[in-house]
Amino acid sequence: MSIRNIVLFVVISLLTFNSCKEKEKNTTDLAEYKTPLNLPPNILFILCDDLGYADVGFNGSTDITTPNLDQLAQDGTIFTAAYVAHPFCGPSRAALLTGRYPHTIGSQFNLPANGASTGKGITAQEQFISVPMQEAGYYTGAIGKWHLGETTAYHPNNRGFDDFYGFLAGGHKYFPEEYRQQYKRQKEAGAKIINDYVLPLEHNGTTLQENEYLTDAFSREASRFIREAKNKNKPFFLYLAYNAPHVPLEAKKEDLDKFKHIEDKDRRTYAAMVYAIDRGVGSIVKNLKKTGQFENTLIIFLSDNGGHTGHGANNFPLTGRKGDTWEGGYRVPMFFHWPNKIPKGQKFDFPVSSLDFYPTLNYLAGATIPENKILDGKNIWKAFTSNQNPHDKETLFAMRHREGYTDVAARQNDWKAVKVHQEPWKLYNITNDISEKTDLSTEQPAILEKLVTETENWSKTHTEPLWFDPLYLEQMWNDSTMATFNQTFKISQD
């Protein structure tokens, strides 16, 4: 090779090397602005109200058909040990959106109904899950039931949600022609306090007249929000909080007709209400596909707590119901669906908590959580995708204050300690005994003592309730030893 050619070869090689290094540098720079999965996912978070553990096909229902939910679950991953942080509505939602146990932020009780909660709400010191996403460029929406504060300071639009459509209180009737008439009668009678369940719906603070069955209206608005996100060319986070199948039990005739085989009236109506949710989710999925957003949308589905077996729900094979610290109170049906990003047709059997959503979803969104933000959950994504226990040797708690005493539970790995209705502590191998039938407290006293001690230590992180529901519990709290947990953490019975 001539000297001229050698020089030319060296020059070209150096240029090529520098070009590759520059491309590598640019790629690294760009990666810093992308999420860990390289593209910000849309997140559709579907929350039902009082849905029973066995009231969807993918979790074992034999009398309620939920084909759309079942398809999503089949094409995604079902979580068999999903827990919420409290066994009833308001505190469970507070935990989900703040990432904190409600007991640590003063929201141990539901906000009182029918005007009694005016001026109260989840403390503004706790940043909601939506705020980091909003700051990261997400279009954020909340549709349906709120139950976290009704005044301006606590309104969804001031808690990180660009768009809100629904109602602010803890429940609502379903048929507009019924609740509008009741609202009108109460107004004309000069009622100072209007029943929450008949108040007009609102959109971003402006009341409006809704004409559709409530579940259908919320499904419609979810599709509207998704189209808006597409037009804005933004990823979205949508918190779709159906109030179904919470009471009052009210269903459309065409849905009821599908469940004529169910003899019990409450169960039949409840089934039709669940089916309406399924219909709605089906229409939303069609809309996601039509707008080209389906493939990059993580769909999460679960309930805010266990089903109320006195109002048509079925929590089989779990013991207990909404409000209990038995499994039936706070272990819920749940699945994740995200094409080509999460395992398909799998079950994840390790325990997870609704407290994990805050860090996990903001991680996926590439959002920055403030360093001073306290979180009681953790980012479970790596453990989930590698089928490992995200809470190995960690304890998940549940606590519900009743009239003069406290129910409580703690789960760590295979073991669960539980105390209910002022009965002695019990211990179960919850992995093998999901129905909590065989008490092993006498066989494994050291395990029970360890879990009870951990629970007592956790209770010392709690704060005084900011409100009470029912209201008379405040006097009971102040006059008794409820605030110091009575003898809740005493194991021996002598």
PDB file of N, CA, C and O in Angstrom, residues 444-482:
ATOM      1  N   GLN A 444     -46.865 -22.080  66.034  1.00  0.00           N
ATOM      2  CA  GLN A 444     -45.798 -21.164  65.618  1.00  0.00           C
ATOM      3  C   GLN A 444     -45.871 -19.853  66.412  1.00  0.00           C
ATOM      4  O   GLN A 444     -46.047 -18.774  65.858  1.00  0.00           O
ATOM      5  N   PRO A 445     -45.706 -19.910  67.742  1.00  0.00           N
ATOM      6  CA  PRO A 445     -45.842 -18.703  68.559  1.00  0.00           C
ATOM      7  C   PRO A 445     -44.786 -17.635  68.262  1.00  0.00           C
ATOM      8  O   PRO A 445     -45.065 -16.438  68.372  1.00  0.00           O
ATOM      9  N   ALA A 446     -43.595 -18.054  67.880  1.00  0.00           N
ATOM     10  CA  ALA A 446     -42.533 -17.080  67.607  1.00  0.00           C
ATOM     11  C   ALA A 446     -42.861 -16.244  66.373  1.00  0.00           C
ATOM     12  O   ALA A 446     -42.604 -15.034  66.343  1.00  0.00           O
ATOM     13  N   ILE A 447     -43.429 -16.891  65.354  1.00  0.00           N
ATOM     14  CA  ILE A 447     -43.805 -16.156  64.136  1.00  0.00           C
ATOM     15  C   ILE A 447     -44.921 -15.168  64.455  1.00  0.00           C
ATOM     16  O   ILE A 447     -44.897 -14.017  64.020  1.00  0.00           O
ATOM     17  N   LEU A 448     -45.905 -15.613  65.236  1.00  0.00           N
ATOM     18  CA  LEU A 448     -46.999 -14.720  65.612  1.00  0.00           C
ATOM     19  C   LEU A 448     -46.475 -13.531  66.403  1.00  0.00           C
ATOM     20  O   LEU A 448     -46.840 -12.383  66.119  1.00  0.00           O
ATOM     21  N   GLU A 449     -45.637 -13.787  67.365  1.00  0.00           N
ATOM     22  CA  GLU A 449     -45.107 -12.698  68.189  1.00  0.00           C
ATOM     23  C   GLU A 449     -44.332 -11.696  67.351  1.00  0.00           C
ATOM     24  O   GLU A 449     -44.450 -10.475  67.543  1.00  0.00           O
ATOM     25  N   LYS A 450     -43.550 -12.178  66.408  1.00  0.00           N
ATOM     26  CA  LYS A 450     -42.765 -11.298  65.529  1.00  0.00           C
ATOM     27  C   LYS A 450     -43.694 -10.390  64.714  1.00  0.00           C
ATOM     28  O   LYS A 450     -43.471  -9.173  64.617  1.00  0.00           O
ATOM     29  N   LEU A 451     -44.736 -10.957  64.129  1.00  0.00           N
ATOM     30  CA  LEU A 451     -45.644 -10.170  63.299  1.00  0.00           C
ATOM     31  C   LEU A 451     -46.434  -9.166  64.135  1.00  0.00           C
ATOM     32  O   LEU A 451     -46.654  -8.018  63.710  1.00  0.00           O
ATOM     33  N   VAL A 452     -46.876  -9.566  65.311  1.00  0.00           N
ATOM     34  CA  VAL A 452     -47.625  -8.654  66.168  1.00  0.00           C
ATOM     35  C   VAL A 452     -46.728  -7.508  66.632  1.00  0.00           C
ATOM     36  O   VAL A 452     -47.153  -6.342  66.675  1.00  0.00           O
ATOM     37  N   THR A 453     -45.485  -7.803  66.971  1.00  0.00           N
ATOM     38  CA  THR A 453     -44.547  -6.752  67.378  1.00  0.00           C
ATOM     39  C   THR A 453     -44.303  -5.764  66.243  1.00  0.00           C
ATOM     40  O   THR A 453     -44.273  -4.539  66.455  1.00  0.00           O
ATOM     41  N   GLU A 454     -44.131  -6.286  65.036  1.00  0.00           N
ATOM     42  CA  GLU A 454     -43.932  -5.403  63.882  1.00  0.00           C
ATOM     43  C   GLU A 454     -45.157  -4.518  63.661  1.00  0.00           C
ATOM     44  O   GLU A 454     -45.033  -3.341  63.312  1.00  0.00           O
ATOM     45  N   THR A 455     -46.335  -5.089  63.853  1.00  0.00           N
ATOM     46  CA  THR A 455     -47.563  -4.325  63.660  1.00  0.00           C
ATOM     47  C   THR A 455     -47.698  -3.238  64.712  1.00  0.00           C
ATOM     48  O   THR A 455     -48.104  -2.105  64.410  1.00  0.00           O
ATOM     49  N   GLU A 456     -47.348  -3.558  65.936  1.00  0.00           N
ATOM     50  CA  GLU A 456     -47.399  -2.544  66.991  1.00  0.00           C
ATOM     51  C   GLU A 456     -46.420  -1.408  66.706  1.00  0.00           C
ATOM     52  O   GLU A 456     -46.755  -0.226  66.878  1.00  0.00           O
ATOM     53  N   ASN A 457     -45.241  -1.751  66.238  1.00  0.00           N
ATOM     54  CA  ASN A 457     -44.262  -0.710  65.883  1.00  0.00           C
ATOM     55  C   ASN A 457     -44.780   0.159  64.740  1.00  0.00           C
ATOM     56  O   ASN A 457     -44.594   1.378  64.733  1.00  0.00           O
ATOM     57  N   TRP A 458     -45.433  -0.484  63.773  1.00  0.00           N
ATOM     58  CA  TRP A 458     -46.030   0.274  62.664  1.00  0.00           C
ATOM     59  C   TRP A 458     -47.110   1.223  63.184  1.00  0.00           C
ATOM     60  O   TRP A 458     -47.208   2.367  62.741  1.00  0.00           O
ATOM     61  N   SER A 459     -47.898   0.792  64.150  1.00  0.00           N
ATOM     62  CA  SER A 459     -48.981   1.622  64.681  1.00  0.00           C
ATOM     63  C   SER A 459     -48.458   2.904  65.318  1.00  0.00           C
ATOM     64  O   SER A 459     -49.181   3.902  65.409  1.00  0.00           O
ATOM     65  N   LYS A 460     -47.210   2.889  65.756  1.00  0.00           N
ATOM     66  CA  LYS A 460     -46.625   4.070  66.391  1.00  0.00           C
ATOM     67  C   LYS A 460     -46.295   5.163  65.380  1.00  0.00           C
ATOM     68  O   LYS A 460     -45.961   6.283  65.757  1.00  0.00           O
ATOM     69  N   THR A 461     -46.398   4.846  64.093  1.00  0.00           N
ATOM     70  CA  THR A 461     -46.181   5.856  63.044  1.00  0.00           C
ATOM     71  C   THR A 461     -47.480   6.567  62.671  1.00  0.00           C
ATOM     72  O   THR A 461     -47.463   7.483  61.853  1.00  0.00           O
ATOM     73  N   HIS A 462     -48.602   6.160  63.256  1.00  0.00           N
ATOM     74  CA  HIS A 462     -49.899   6.716  62.887  1.00  0.00           C
ATOM     75  C   HIS A 462     -50.117   8.095  63.495  1.00  0.00           C
ATOM     76  O   HIS A 462     -49.508   8.463  64.507  1.00  0.00           O
ATOM     77  N   THR A 463     -50.994   8.852  62.866  1.00  0.00           N
ATOM     78  CA  THR A 463     -51.360  10.175  63.364  1.00  0.00           C
ATOM     79  C   THR A 463     -52.833  10.167  63.779  1.00  0.00           C
ATOM     80  O   THR A 463     -53.580   9.254  63.445  1.00  0.00           O
ATOM     81  N   GLU A 464     -53.239  11.213  64.478  1.00  0.00           N
ATOM     82  CA  GLU A 464     -54.633  11.336  64.879  1.00  0.00           C
ATOM     83  C   GLU A 464     -55.518  11.509  63.638  1.00  0.00           C
ATOM     84  O   GLU A 464     -55.129  12.198  62.685  1.00  0.00           O
ATOM     85  N   PRO A 465     -56.697  10.906  63.634  1.00  0.00           N
ATOM     86  CA  PRO A 465     -57.611  11.092  62.490  1.00  0.00           C
ATOM     87  C   PRO A 465     -57.989  12.559  62.325  1.00  0.00           C
ATOM     88  O   PRO A 465     -58.205  13.273  63.312  1.00  0.00           O
ATOM     89  N   LEU A 466     -58.069  12.994  61.082  1.00  0.00           N
ATOM     90  CA  LEU A 466     -58.486  14.366  60.781  1.00  0.00           C
ATOM     91  C   LEU A 466     -60.007  14.486  60.722  1.00  0.00           C
ATOM     92  O   LEU A 466     -60.539  15.590  60.711  1.00  0.00           O
ATOM     93  N   TRP A 467     -60.709  13.350  60.663  1.00  0.00           N
ATOM     94  CA  TRP A 467     -62.173  13.315  60.671  1.00  0.00           C
ATOM     95  C   TRP A 467     -62.619  11.904  61.068  1.00  0.00           C
ATOM     96  O   TRP A 467     -61.792  10.979  61.131  1.00  0.00           O
ATOM     97  N   PHE A 468     -63.906  11.788  61.355  1.00  0.00           N
ATOM     98  CA  PHE A 468     -64.471  10.512  61.778  1.00  0.00           C
ATOM     99  C   PHE A 468     -65.753  10.241  61.006  1.00  0.00           C
ATOM    100  O   PHE A 468     -66.489  11.161  60.668  1.00  0.00           O
ATOM    101  N   ASP A 469     -66.003   8.967  60.748  1.00  0.00           N
ATOM    102  CA  ASP A 469     -67.247   8.549  60.113  1.00  0.00           C
ATOM    103  C   ASP A 469     -67.577   7.136  60.583  1.00  0.00           C
ATOM    104  O   ASP A 469     -66.759   6.223  60.366  1.00  0.00           O
ATOM    105  N   PRO A 470     -68.707   6.959  61.257  1.00  0.00           N
ATOM    106  CA  PRO A 470     -69.714   7.951  61.641  1.00  0.00           C
ATOM    107  C   PRO A 470     -69.150   8.996  62.609  1.00  0.00           C
ATOM    108  O   PRO A 470     -68.158   8.741  63.289  1.00  0.00           O
ATOM    109  N   LEU A 471     -69.823  10.135  62.693  1.00  0.00           N
ATOM    110  CA  LEU A 471     -69.318  11.251  63.470  1.00  0.00           C
ATOM    111  C   LEU A 471     -69.200  10.930  64.952  1.00  0.00           C
ATOM    112  O   LEU A 471     -68.303  11.448  65.636  1.00  0.00           O
ATOM    113  N   TYR A 472     -70.081  10.059  65.471  1.00  0.00           N
ATOM    114  CA  TYR A 472     -70.046   9.765  66.917  1.00  0.00           C
ATOM    115  C   TYR A 472     -68.773   9.031  67.334  1.00  0.00           C
ATOM    116  O   TYR A 472     -68.434   8.952  68.514  1.00  0.00           O
ATOM    117  N   LEU A 473     -68.023   8.485  66.361  1.00  0.00           N
ATOM    118  CA  LEU A 473     -66.791   7.792  66.701  1.00  0.00           C
ATOM    119  C   LEU A 473     -65.736   8.745  67.273  1.00  0.00           C
ATOM    120  O   LEU A 473     -64.842   8.310  67.993  1.00  0.00           O
ATOM    121  N   GLU A 474     -65.867  10.030  66.971  1.00  0.00           N
ATOM    122  CA  GLU A 474     -64.904  10.994  67.513  1.00  0.00           C
ATOM    123  C   GLU A 474     -64.980  11.031  69.034  1.00  0.00           C
ATOM    124  O   GLU A 474     -63.945  11.030  69.722  1.00  0.00           O
ATOM    125  N   GLN A 475     -66.197  11.062  69.555  1.00  0.00           N
ATOM    126  CA  GLN A 475     -66.364  11.060  71.006  1.00  0.00           C
ATOM    127  C   GLN A 475     -65.861   9.756  71.602  1.00  0.00           C
ATOM    128  O   GLN A 475     -65.188   9.746  72.639  1.00  0.00           O
ATOM    129  N   MET A 476     -66.155   8.658  70.931  1.00  0.00           N
ATOM    130  CA  MET A 476     -65.695   7.354  71.406  1.00  0.00           C
ATOM    131  C   MET A 476     -64.174   7.274  71.386  1.00  0.00           C
ATOM    132  O   MET A 476     -63.545   6.724  72.308  1.00  0.00           O
ATOM    133  N   TRP A 477     -63.584   7.830  70.350  1.00  0.00           N
ATOM    134  CA  TRP A 477     -62.120   7.857  70.222  1.00  0.00           C
ATOM    135  C   TRP A 477     -61.500   8.641  71.373  1.00  0.00           C
ATOM    136  O   TRP A 477     -60.508   8.224  71.978  1.00  0.00           O
ATOM    137  N   ASN A 478     -62.091   9.788  71.700  1.00  0.00           N
ATOM    138  CA  ASN A 478     -61.540  10.657  72.742  1.00  0.00           C
ATOM    139  C   ASN A 478     -61.794  10.118  74.152  1.00  0.00           C
ATOM    140  O   ASN A 478     -60.984  10.336  75.059  1.00  0.00           O
ATOM    141  N   ASP A 479     -62.916   9.437  74.345  1.00  0.00           N
ATOM    142  CA  ASP A 479     -63.294   8.984  75.687  1.00  0.00           C
ATOM    143  C   ASP A 479     -62.736   7.612  76.045  1.00  0.00           C
ATOM    144  O   ASP A 479     -62.707   7.244  77.216  1.00  0.00           O
ATOM    145  N   SER A 480     -62.310   6.851  75.058  1.00  0.00           N
ATOM    146  CA  SER A 480     -61.841   5.486  75.314  1.00  0.00           C
ATOM    147  C   SER A 480     -60.342   5.393  75.068  1.00  0.00           C
ATOM    148  O   SER A 480     -59.657   6.398  74.913  1.00  0.00           O
ATOM    149  N   THR A 481     -59.868   4.167  75.035  1.00  0.00           N
ATOM    150  CA  THR A 481     -58.447   3.949  74.744  1.00  0.00           C
ATOM    151  C   THR A 481     -58.241   3.527  73.290  1.00  0.00           C
ATOM    152  O   THR A 481     -57.227   2.935  72.946  1.00  0.00           O
ATOM    153  N   MET A 482     -59.215   3.854  72.416  1.00  0.00           N
ATOM    154  CA  MET A 482     -59.065   3.508  71.002  1.00  0.00           C
ATOM    155  C   MET A 482     -57.796   4.105  70.417  1.00  0.00           C
ATOM    156  O   MET A 482     -57.094   3.464  69.627  1.00  0.00           O
TER     157      MET A 482
END
